PDB file of N, CA and C in Angstrom:
ATOM      1  N   ARG E 291      -5.094 -11.839   2.158  1.00 69.00           N
ATOM      2  CA  ARG E 291      -5.897 -10.813   2.169  1.00 69.00           C
ATOM      3  C   ARG E 291      -5.065  -9.619   2.334  1.00 69.00           C
ATOM      4  N   GLU E 292      -3.752  -9.564   3.010  1.00 83.00           N
ATOM      5  CA  GLU E 292      -3.651  -8.437   3.647  1.00 83.00           C
ATOM      6  C   GLU E 292      -2.708  -7.788   2.594  1.00 83.00           C
ATOM      7  N   ILE E 293      -2.012  -8.374   1.800  1.00 83.00           N
ATOM      8  CA  ILE E 293      -0.995  -8.256   0.806  1.00 83.00           C
ATOM      9  C   ILE E 293      -0.730  -7.316   0.523  1.00 83.00           C
ATOM     10  N   GLY E 294      -2.030  -6.277  -0.169  1.00 86.00           N
ATOM     11  CA  GLY E 294      -2.082  -4.845  -0.613  1.00 86.00           C
ATOM     12  C   GLY E 294      -1.652  -3.782   0.236  1.00 86.00           C
ATOM     13  N   SER E 295      -2.088  -3.808   1.478  1.00 88.00           N
ATOM     14  CA  SER E 295      -1.769  -3.204   3.172  1.00 88.00           C
ATOM     15  C   SER E 295       0.081  -3.377   3.030  1.00 88.00           C
ATOM     16  N   ILE E 296       0.231  -4.551   2.972  1.00 87.00           N
ATOM     17  CA  ILE E 296       1.497  -5.031   3.373  1.00 87.00           C
ATOM     18  C   ILE E 296       2.504  -4.379   2.141  1.00 87.00           C
ATOM     19  N   VAL E 297       2.437  -4.549   0.934  1.00 87.00           N
ATOM     20  CA  VAL E 297       3.148  -3.643  -0.133  1.00 87.00           C
ATOM     21  C   VAL E 297       2.906  -2.317  -0.162  1.00 87.00           C
ATOM     22  N   ARG E 298       2.173  -1.838  -0.060  1.00 86.00           N
ATOM     23  CA  ARG E 298       1.670  -0.248  -0.190  1.00 86.00           C
ATOM     24  C   ARG E 298       2.626   0.416   1.531  1.00 86.00           C
ATOM     25  N   SER E 299       2.335  -0.291   2.267  1.00 86.00           N
ATOM     26  CA  SER E 299       3.498   0.101   3.423  1.00 86.00           C
ATOM     27  C   SER E 299       5.028   0.129   3.296  1.00 86.00           C
ATOM     28  N   LEU E 300       5.132  -0.690   2.073  1.00 85.00           N
ATOM     29  CA  LEU E 300       6.736  -0.813   1.472  1.00 85.00           C
ATOM     30  C   LEU E 300       6.741   0.490   0.846  1.00 85.00           C
ATOM     31  N   GLY E 301       6.172   1.807   0.404  1.00 83.00           N
ATOM     32  CA  GLY E 301       5.910   2.421  -0.588  1.00 83.00           C
ATOM     33  C   GLY E 301       5.558   2.054  -2.026  1.00 83.00           C
ATOM     34  N   CYS E 302       5.371   1.001  -2.382  1.00 86.00           N
ATOM     35  CA  CYS E 302       4.246   0.548  -3.539  1.00 86.00           C
ATOM     36  C   CYS E 302       3.420   0.671  -3.801  1.00 86.00           C
ATOM     37  N   PHE E 303       2.964   0.895  -4.674  1.00 87.00           N
ATOM     38  CA  PHE E 303       1.380   1.414  -4.947  1.00 87.00           C
ATOM     39  C   PHE E 303       0.837   0.790  -6.303  1.00 87.00           C
ATOM     40  N   PRO E 304       0.803  -0.915  -6.222  1.00 89.00           N
ATOM     41  CA  PRO E 304       0.726  -1.307  -7.849  1.00 89.00           C
ATOM     42  C   PRO E 304      -1.319  -1.210  -8.019  1.00 89.00           C
ATOM     43  N   THR E 305      -1.247  -0.932  -9.222  1.00 88.00           N
ATOM     44  CA  THR E 305      -2.827  -1.396  -9.602  1.00 88.00           C
ATOM     45  C   THR E 305      -3.408  -2.810  -9.007  1.00 88.00           C
ATOM     46  N   GLU E 306      -4.721  -3.174  -8.985  1.00 89.00           N
ATOM     47  CA  GLU E 306      -5.076  -4.086  -8.429  1.00 89.00           C
ATOM     48  C   GLU E 306      -4.601  -5.277  -9.043  1.00 89.00           C
ATOM     49  N   ALA E 307      -4.628  -5.252 -10.511  1.00 91.00           N
ATOM     50  CA  ALA E 307      -4.554  -6.256 -11.547  1.00 91.00           C
ATOM     51  C   ALA E 307      -2.625  -6.477 -11.087  1.00 91.00           C
ATOM     52  N   GLU E 308      -1.896  -5.423 -10.824  1.00 90.00           N
ATOM     53  CA  GLU E 308      -0.393  -5.627 -10.572  1.00 90.00           C
ATOM     54  C   GLU E 308      -0.218  -6.328  -9.452  1.00 90.00           C
ATOM     55  N   LEU E 309      -1.366  -6.099  -8.277  1.00 89.00           N
ATOM     56  CA  LEU E 309      -1.355  -6.761  -7.047  1.00 89.00           C
ATOM     57  C   LEU E 309      -1.878  -8.129  -7.079  1.00 89.00           C
ATOM     58  N   HIS E 310      -2.400  -8.669  -8.304  1.00 89.00           N
ATOM     59  CA  HIS E 310      -2.849 -10.302  -7.955  1.00 89.00           C
ATOM     60  C   HIS E 310      -1.719 -10.560  -8.885  1.00 89.00           C
ATOM     61  N   GLU E 311      -0.982 -10.394  -9.627  1.00 90.00           N
ATOM     62  CA  GLU E 311       0.198 -10.733 -10.392  1.00 90.00           C
ATOM     63  C   GLU E 311       0.998 -11.102  -9.218  1.00 90.00           C
ATOM     64  N   LEU E 312       1.495 -10.001  -8.537  1.00 89.00           N
ATOM     65  CA  LEU E 312       2.686 -10.354  -7.651  1.00 89.00           C
ATOM     66  C   LEU E 312       2.095 -11.316  -6.590  1.00 89.00           C
ATOM     67  N   LEU E 313       0.725 -11.291  -6.162  1.00 87.00           N
ATOM     68  CA  LEU E 313       0.090 -12.282  -5.127  1.00 87.00           C
ATOM     69  C   LEU E 313       0.361 -13.835  -5.916  1.00 87.00           C
ATOM     70  N   ALA E 314       0.184 -13.844  -7.168  1.00 86.00           N
ATOM     71  CA  ALA E 314       0.101 -15.352  -7.911  1.00 86.00           C
ATOM     72  C   ALA E 314       1.873 -15.759  -8.085  1.00 86.00           C
ATOM     73  N   LYS E 315       2.824 -14.550  -7.684  1.00 86.00           N
ATOM     74  CA  LYS E 315       4.229 -14.981  -7.807  1.00 86.00           C
ATOM     75  C   LYS E 315       4.405 -15.769  -6.252  1.00 86.00           C
ATOM     76  N   VAL E 316       3.849 -15.377  -5.321  1.00 87.00           N
ATOM     77  CA  VAL E 316       4.451 -15.446  -3.944  1.00 87.00           C
ATOM     78  C   VAL E 316       3.181 -16.667  -3.181  1.00 87.00           C
ATOM     79  N   GLU E 317       2.216 -16.821  -3.789  1.00 82.00           N
ATOM     80  CA  GLU E 317       1.145 -17.770  -3.279  1.00 82.00           C
ATOM     81  C   GLU E 317       1.508 -19.511  -3.568  1.00 82.00           C
ATOM     82  N   GLU E 318       1.168 -20.110  -2.727  1.00 71.00           N
ATOM     83  CA  GLU E 318       1.496 -21.628  -2.532  1.00 71.00           C
ATOM     84  C   GLU E 318       0.650 -22.141  -3.985  1.00 71.00           C
ATOM     85  N   GLU E 319       0.918 -23.557  -4.555  1.00 69.00           N
ATOM     86  CA  GLU E 319       0.231 -23.976  -5.658  1.00 69.00           C
ATOM     87  C   GLU E 319      -1.173 -23.772  -5.327  1.00 69.00           C
ATOM     88  N   GLU E 320      -1.734 -24.613  -4.366  1.00 70.00           N
ATOM     89  CA  GLU E 320      -3.100 -24.409  -3.560  1.00 70.00           C
ATOM     90  C   GLU E 320      -3.333 -23.263  -2.607  1.00 70.00           C
ATOM     91  N   PRO E 321      -3.827 -22.076  -3.398  1.00 70.00           N
ATOM     92  CA  PRO E 321      -3.972 -21.128  -2.582  1.00 70.00           C
ATOM     93  C   PRO E 321      -4.516 -20.867  -1.266  1.00 70.00           C
ATOM     94  N   THR E 322      -4.131 -20.637  -0.293  1.00 76.00           N
ATOM     95  CA  THR E 322      -4.361 -20.778   1.468  1.00 76.00           C
ATOM     96  C   THR E 322      -5.140 -19.573   1.966  1.00 76.00           C
ATOM     97  N   GLY E 323      -4.354 -18.737   1.364  1.00 74.00           N
ATOM     98  CA  GLY E 323      -4.982 -17.123   2.024  1.00 74.00           C
ATOM     99  C   GLY E 323      -3.698 -16.971   2.969  1.00 74.00           C
ATOM    100  N   TYR E 324      -2.555 -17.625   2.759  1.00 80.00           N
ATOM    101  CA  TYR E 324      -1.453 -17.285   3.551  1.00 80.00           C
ATOM    102  C   TYR E 324      -0.061 -17.429   2.793  1.00 80.00           C
ATOM    103  N   VAL E 325       0.469 -16.382   2.867  1.00 82.00           N
ATOM    104  CA  VAL E 325       1.841 -16.078   2.053  1.00 82.00           C
ATOM    105  C   VAL E 325       2.731 -16.225   2.891  1.00 82.00           C
ATOM    106  N   HIS E 326       3.799 -17.518   2.746  1.00 85.00           N
ATOM    107  CA  HIS E 326       4.907 -17.548   3.599  1.00 85.00           C
ATOM    108  C   HIS E 326       5.915 -16.689   3.064  1.00 85.00           C
ATOM    109  N   LEU E 327       6.546 -16.093   4.228  1.00 87.00           N
ATOM    110  CA  LEU E 327       7.568 -15.179   4.364  1.00 87.00           C
ATOM    111  C   LEU E 327       8.905 -15.434   3.180  1.00 87.00           C
ATOM    112  N   GLU E 328       9.047 -16.973   3.052  1.00 89.00           N
ATOM    113  CA  GLU E 328      10.605 -17.346   2.412  1.00 89.00           C
ATOM    114  C   GLU E 328      10.022 -16.831   0.953  1.00 89.00           C
ATOM    115  N   LYS E 329       8.652 -17.029   0.080  1.00 88.00           N
ATOM    116  CA  LYS E 329       8.076 -16.925  -0.745  1.00 88.00           C
ATOM    117  C   LYS E 329       8.302 -15.353  -0.929  1.00 88.00           C
ATOM    118  N   PHE E 330       7.802 -14.650  -0.202  1.00 89.00           N
ATOM    119  CA  PHE E 330       7.250 -13.066  -0.193  1.00 89.00           C
ATOM    120  C   PHE E 330       8.609 -12.229  -0.515  1.00 89.00           C
ATOM    121  N   LEU E 331       9.659 -12.599   0.154  1.00 91.00           N
ATOM    122  CA  LEU E 331      10.828 -11.856   0.621  1.00 91.00           C
ATOM    123  C   LEU E 331      11.363 -11.683  -0.722  1.00 91.00           C
ATOM    124  N   PRO E 332      12.367 -12.655  -1.273  1.00 91.00           N
ATOM    125  CA  PRO E 332      12.837 -12.940  -2.454  1.00 91.00           C
ATOM    126  C   PRO E 332      11.817 -11.643  -3.589  1.00 91.00           C
ATOM    127  N   VAL E 333      10.684 -11.964  -3.737  1.00 90.00           N
ATOM    128  CA  VAL E 333       9.889 -11.228  -4.695  1.00 90.00           C
ATOM    129  C   VAL E 333       9.735  -9.799  -4.424  1.00 90.00           C
ATOM    130  N   MET E 334       9.536  -9.522  -3.471  1.00 89.00           N
ATOM    131  CA  MET E 334       9.259  -8.204  -2.818  1.00 89.00           C
ATOM    132  C   MET E 334      10.703  -7.645  -2.863  1.00 89.00           C
ATOM    133  N   THR E 335      11.910  -8.066  -2.286  1.00 91.00           N
ATOM    134  CA  THR E 335      13.134  -7.419  -2.736  1.00 91.00           C
ATOM    135  C   THR E 335      13.475  -7.303  -4.078  1.00 91.00           C
ATOM    136  N   LYS E 336      13.079  -8.167  -4.901  1.00 90.00           N
ATOM    137  CA  LYS E 336      13.512  -7.434  -6.923  1.00 90.00           C
ATOM    138  C   LYS E 336      12.422  -6.400  -6.969  1.00 90.00           C
ATOM    139  N   VAL E 337      11.010  -6.365  -6.391  1.00 89.00           N
ATOM    140  CA  VAL E 337      10.032  -5.438  -6.336  1.00 89.00           C
ATOM    141  C   VAL E 337      10.911  -3.882  -6.108  1.00 89.00           C
ATOM    142  N   LEU E 338      11.543  -3.749  -4.790  1.00 87.00           N
ATOM    143  CA  LEU E 338      11.908  -2.687  -4.228  1.00 87.00           C
ATOM    144  C   LEU E 338      13.061  -2.271  -4.923  1.00 87.00           C
ATOM    145  N   LEU E 339      13.897  -3.707  -5.410  1.00 89.00           N
ATOM    146  CA  LEU E 339      15.241  -2.797  -6.192  1.00 89.00           C
ATOM    147  C   LEU E 339      14.874  -2.610  -7.407  1.00 89.00           C
ATOM    148  N   ASP E 340      14.347  -3.021  -8.302  1.00 88.00           N
ATOM    149  CA  ASP E 340      13.783  -2.568  -9.652  1.00 88.00           C
ATOM    150  C   ASP E 340      12.596  -1.601  -9.665  1.00 88.00           C
ATOM    151  N   ARG E 341      12.192  -1.172  -8.680  1.00 88.00           N
ATOM    152  CA  ARG E 341      11.232   0.309  -8.746  1.00 88.00           C
ATOM    153  C   ARG E 341      10.134   0.012  -9.607  1.00 88.00           C
ATOM    154  N   SER E 342       9.347  -1.328  -9.077  1.00 86.00           N
ATOM    155  CA  SER E 342       8.577  -1.739 -10.182  1.00 86.00           C
ATOM    156  C   SER E 342       7.221  -0.965 -10.177  1.00 86.00           C
ATOM    157  N   TYR E 343       6.915  -0.784  -8.979  1.00 84.00           N
ATOM    158  CA  TYR E 343       5.587   0.270  -9.160  1.00 84.00           C
ATOM    159  C   TYR E 343       5.726   1.635  -8.808  1.00 84.00           C
ATOM    160  N   ARG E 344       5.258   2.592  -9.719  1.00 79.00           N
ATOM    161  CA  ARG E 344       5.527   4.224  -9.328  1.00 79.00           C
ATOM    162  C   ARG E 344       4.706   4.246  -8.364  1.00 79.00           C
ATOM    163  N   PRO E 345       5.024   5.648  -7.529  1.00 78.00           N
ATOM    164  CA  PRO E 345       4.614   6.370  -6.256  1.00 78.00           C
ATOM    165  C   PRO E 345       3.665   6.879  -6.597  1.00 78.00           C
ATOM    166  N   ILE E 346       2.529   7.408  -5.698  1.00 80.00           N
ATOM    167  CA  ILE E 346       1.287   7.838  -5.954  1.00 80.00           C
ATOM    168  C   ILE E 346       1.728   9.467  -6.684  1.00 80.00           C
ATOM    169  N   PRO E 347       1.354  10.115  -7.322  1.00 82.00           N
ATOM    170  CA  PRO E 347       1.337  11.363  -7.529  1.00 82.00           C
ATOM    171  C   PRO E 347       1.344  12.471  -6.936  1.00 82.00           C
ATOM    172  N   GLU E 348       2.214  13.555  -6.710  1.00 87.00           N
ATOM    173  CA  GLU E 348       1.934  14.476  -5.365  1.00 87.00           C
ATOM    174  C   GLU E 348       0.553  15.118  -5.477  1.00 87.00           C
ATOM    175  N   ASP E 349      -0.115  15.106  -6.743  1.00 88.00           N
ATOM    176  CA  ASP E 349      -1.183  16.020  -6.814  1.00 88.00           C
ATOM    177  C   ASP E 349      -2.445  15.026  -6.383  1.00 88.00           C
ATOM    178  N   VAL E 350      -2.094  13.699  -6.222  1.00 85.00           N
ATOM    179  CA  VAL E 350      -2.982  13.159  -5.615  1.00 85.00           C
ATOM    180  C   VAL E 350      -2.886  12.587  -4.411  1.00 85.00           C
ATOM    181  N   LEU E 351      -1.753  12.855  -3.686  1.00 84.00           N
ATOM    182  CA  LEU E 351      -1.560  12.896  -2.379  1.00 84.00           C
ATOM    183  C   LEU E 351      -2.479  14.173  -1.899  1.00 84.00           C
ATOM    184  N   LEU E 352      -1.866  15.224  -2.750  1.00 88.00           N
ATOM    185  CA  LEU E 352      -2.671  16.544  -2.102  1.00 88.00           C
ATOM    186  C   LEU E 352      -4.058  17.064  -1.983  1.00 88.00           C
ATOM    187  N   HIS E 353      -4.632  16.248  -3.037  1.00 89.00           N
ATOM    188  CA  HIS E 353      -6.114  16.193  -2.992  1.00 89.00           C
ATOM    189  C   HIS E 353      -6.678  15.448  -2.045  1.00 89.00           C
ATOM    190  N   ALA E 354      -5.689  14.035  -1.790  1.00 86.00           N
ATOM    191  CA  ALA E 354      -6.548  13.662  -0.681  1.00 86.00           C
ATOM    192  C   ALA E 354      -6.322  14.192   0.804  1.00 86.00           C
ATOM    193  N   PHE E 355      -5.397  14.918   1.182  1.00 86.00           N
ATOM    194  CA  PHE E 355      -5.409  16.186   2.085  1.00 86.00           C
ATOM    195  C   PHE E 355      -6.170  16.907   2.569  1.00 86.00           C
ATOM    196  N   GLU E 356      -6.348  17.453   0.647  1.00 89.00           N
ATOM    197  CA  GLU E 356      -7.402  18.411   0.921  1.00 89.00           C
ATOM    198  C   GLU E 356      -8.789  17.971   1.308  1.00 89.00           C
ATOM    199  N   ALA E 357      -9.586  16.792   0.851  1.00 88.00           N
ATOM    200  CA  ALA E 357     -10.325  16.350   1.446  1.00 88.00           C
ATOM    201  C   ALA E 357     -10.754  16.030   2.703  1.00 88.00           C
ATOM    202  N   LEU E 358      -9.325  15.896   3.809  1.00 88.00           N
ATOM    203  CA  LEU E 358      -9.638  15.869   5.061  1.00 88.00           C
ATOM    204  C   LEU E 358      -9.545  16.810   6.024  1.00 88.00           C
ATOM    205  N   ASP E 359      -9.101  17.865   5.308  1.00 89.00           N
ATOM    206  CA  ASP E 359      -8.953  19.518   5.805  1.00 89.00           C
ATOM    207  C   ASP E 359     -10.688  19.851   5.614  1.00 89.00           C
ATOM    208  N   ALA E 360     -11.481  19.267   6.554  1.00 84.00           N
ATOM    209  CA  ALA E 360     -12.787  20.140   6.376  1.00 84.00           C
ATOM    210  C   ALA E 360     -12.933  21.366   6.532  1.00 84.00           C
ATOM    211  N   ASN E 361     -12.318  22.339   7.513  1.00 87.00           N
ATOM    212  CA  ASN E 361     -12.004  23.553   7.806  1.00 87.00           C
ATOM    213  C   ASN E 361     -11.555  24.374   6.325  1.00 87.00           C
ATOM    214  N   LYS E 362     -10.682  23.785   5.453  1.00 89.00           N
ATOM    215  CA  LYS E 362     -10.053  24.503   4.343  1.00 89.00           C
ATOM    216  C   LYS E 362      -8.922  25.329   5.137  1.00 89.00           C
ATOM    217  N   CYS E 363      -8.345  25.326   6.157  1.00 90.00           N
ATOM    218  CA  CYS E 363      -7.339  25.775   6.427  1.00 90.00           C
ATOM    219  C   CYS E 363      -5.702  25.835   5.991  1.00 90.00           C
ATOM    220  N   GLY E 364      -5.487  24.507   5.045  1.00 89.00           N
ATOM    221  CA  GLY E 364      -4.369  24.067   4.572  1.00 89.00           C
ATOM    222  C   GLY E 364      -3.194  23.330   5.317  1.00 89.00           C
ATOM    223  N   TYR E 365      -4.149  22.907   6.284  1.00 89.00           N
ATOM    224  CA  TYR E 365      -3.617  21.385   6.898  1.00 89.00           C
ATOM    225  C   TYR E 365      -4.734  20.736   7.975  1.00 89.00           C
ATOM    226  N   ILE E 366      -4.178  19.986   8.405  1.00 89.00           N
ATOM    227  CA  ILE E 366      -5.038  19.044   9.097  1.00 89.00           C
ATOM    228  C   ILE E 366      -4.294  18.792  10.709  1.00 89.00           C
ATOM    229  N   SER E 367      -5.086  18.452  11.832  1.00 89.00           N
ATOM    230  CA  SER E 367      -4.308  18.539  13.283  1.00 89.00           C
ATOM    231  C   SER E 367      -3.625  17.340  13.163  1.00 89.00           C
ATOM    232  N   LYS E 368      -2.379  17.005  14.303  1.00 91.00           N
ATOM    233  CA  LYS E 368      -2.107  15.960  14.277  1.00 91.00           C
ATOM    234  C   LYS E 368      -3.376  14.874  15.131  1.00 91.00           C
ATOM    235  N   GLU E 369      -4.119  15.644  15.924  1.00 90.00           N
ATOM    236  CA  GLU E 369      -5.220  14.657  16.145  1.00 90.00           C
ATOM    237  C   GLU E 369      -5.862  14.129  14.995  1.00 90.00           C
ATOM    238  N   ASP E 370      -6.506  14.922  14.261  1.00 87.00           N
ATOM    239  CA  ASP E 370      -7.236  14.337  13.009  1.00 87.00           C
ATOM    240  C   ASP E 370      -6.709  13.417  12.068  1.00 87.00           C
ATOM    241  N   LEU E 371      -5.060  13.636  11.969  1.00 87.00           N
ATOM    242  CA  LEU E 371      -4.458  12.663  11.309  1.00 87.00           C
ATOM    243  C   LEU E 371      -4.399  11.617  11.845  1.00 87.00           C
ATOM    244  N   VAL E 372      -3.895  11.296  12.999  1.00 90.00           N
ATOM    245  CA  VAL E 372      -4.215  10.111  14.163  1.00 90.00           C
ATOM    246  C   VAL E 372      -5.668   9.297  13.852  1.00 90.00           C
ATOM    247  N   LYS E 373      -6.747   9.915  14.057  1.00 88.00           N
ATOM    248  CA  LYS E 373      -7.838  10.005  13.970  1.00 88.00           C
ATOM    249  C   LYS E 373      -8.165   9.009  12.499  1.00 88.00           C
ATOM    250  N   TYR E 374      -7.921   9.794  11.290  1.00 86.00           N
ATOM    251  CA  TYR E 374      -8.034   9.114  10.047  1.00 86.00           C
ATOM    252  C   TYR E 374      -7.345   7.784  10.132  1.00 86.00           C
ATOM    253  N   LEU E 375      -5.995   7.923  10.278  1.00 84.00           N
ATOM    254  CA  LEU E 375      -5.416   6.687   9.844  1.00 84.00           C
ATOM    255  C   LEU E 375      -5.600   5.423  11.021  1.00 84.00           C
ATOM    256  N   THR E 376      -6.054   5.734  12.142  1.00 88.00           N
ATOM    257  CA  THR E 376      -6.563   4.372  13.160  1.00 88.00           C
ATOM    258  C   THR E 376      -8.007   4.120  12.932  1.00 88.00           C
ATOM    259  N   GLU E 377      -8.613   5.014  12.664  1.00 83.00           N
ATOM    260  CA  GLU E 377     -10.119   4.972  12.815  1.00 83.00           C
ATOM    261  C   GLU E 377     -10.929   4.816  11.317  1.00 83.00           C
ATOM    262  N   GLU E 378     -10.190   5.303  10.216  1.00 64.00           N
ATOM    263  CA  GLU E 378     -11.531   5.620   9.166  1.00 64.00           C
ATOM    264  C   GLU E 378     -10.769   4.617   8.166  1.00 64.00           C
TER     265      GLU E 378
END
């Protein structure tokens, strides 16, 4: 269930279809909902070395931060960032 979060935390941003393809490579023959590290590591290592997924474009990230900047002051406070990352 958390494979998307794990992959994205490693700096890769696959589409949902690409994520399903990746999951098919690392899942057991009978899907259990779990991915074994022994299967995940070689596949993810290849993904990282090949730079298989493009990073999120800068303008998309900027737009996301602008959406969080309620006061339109050009920045968000550390406290707000912590709140958004942990609560929202």
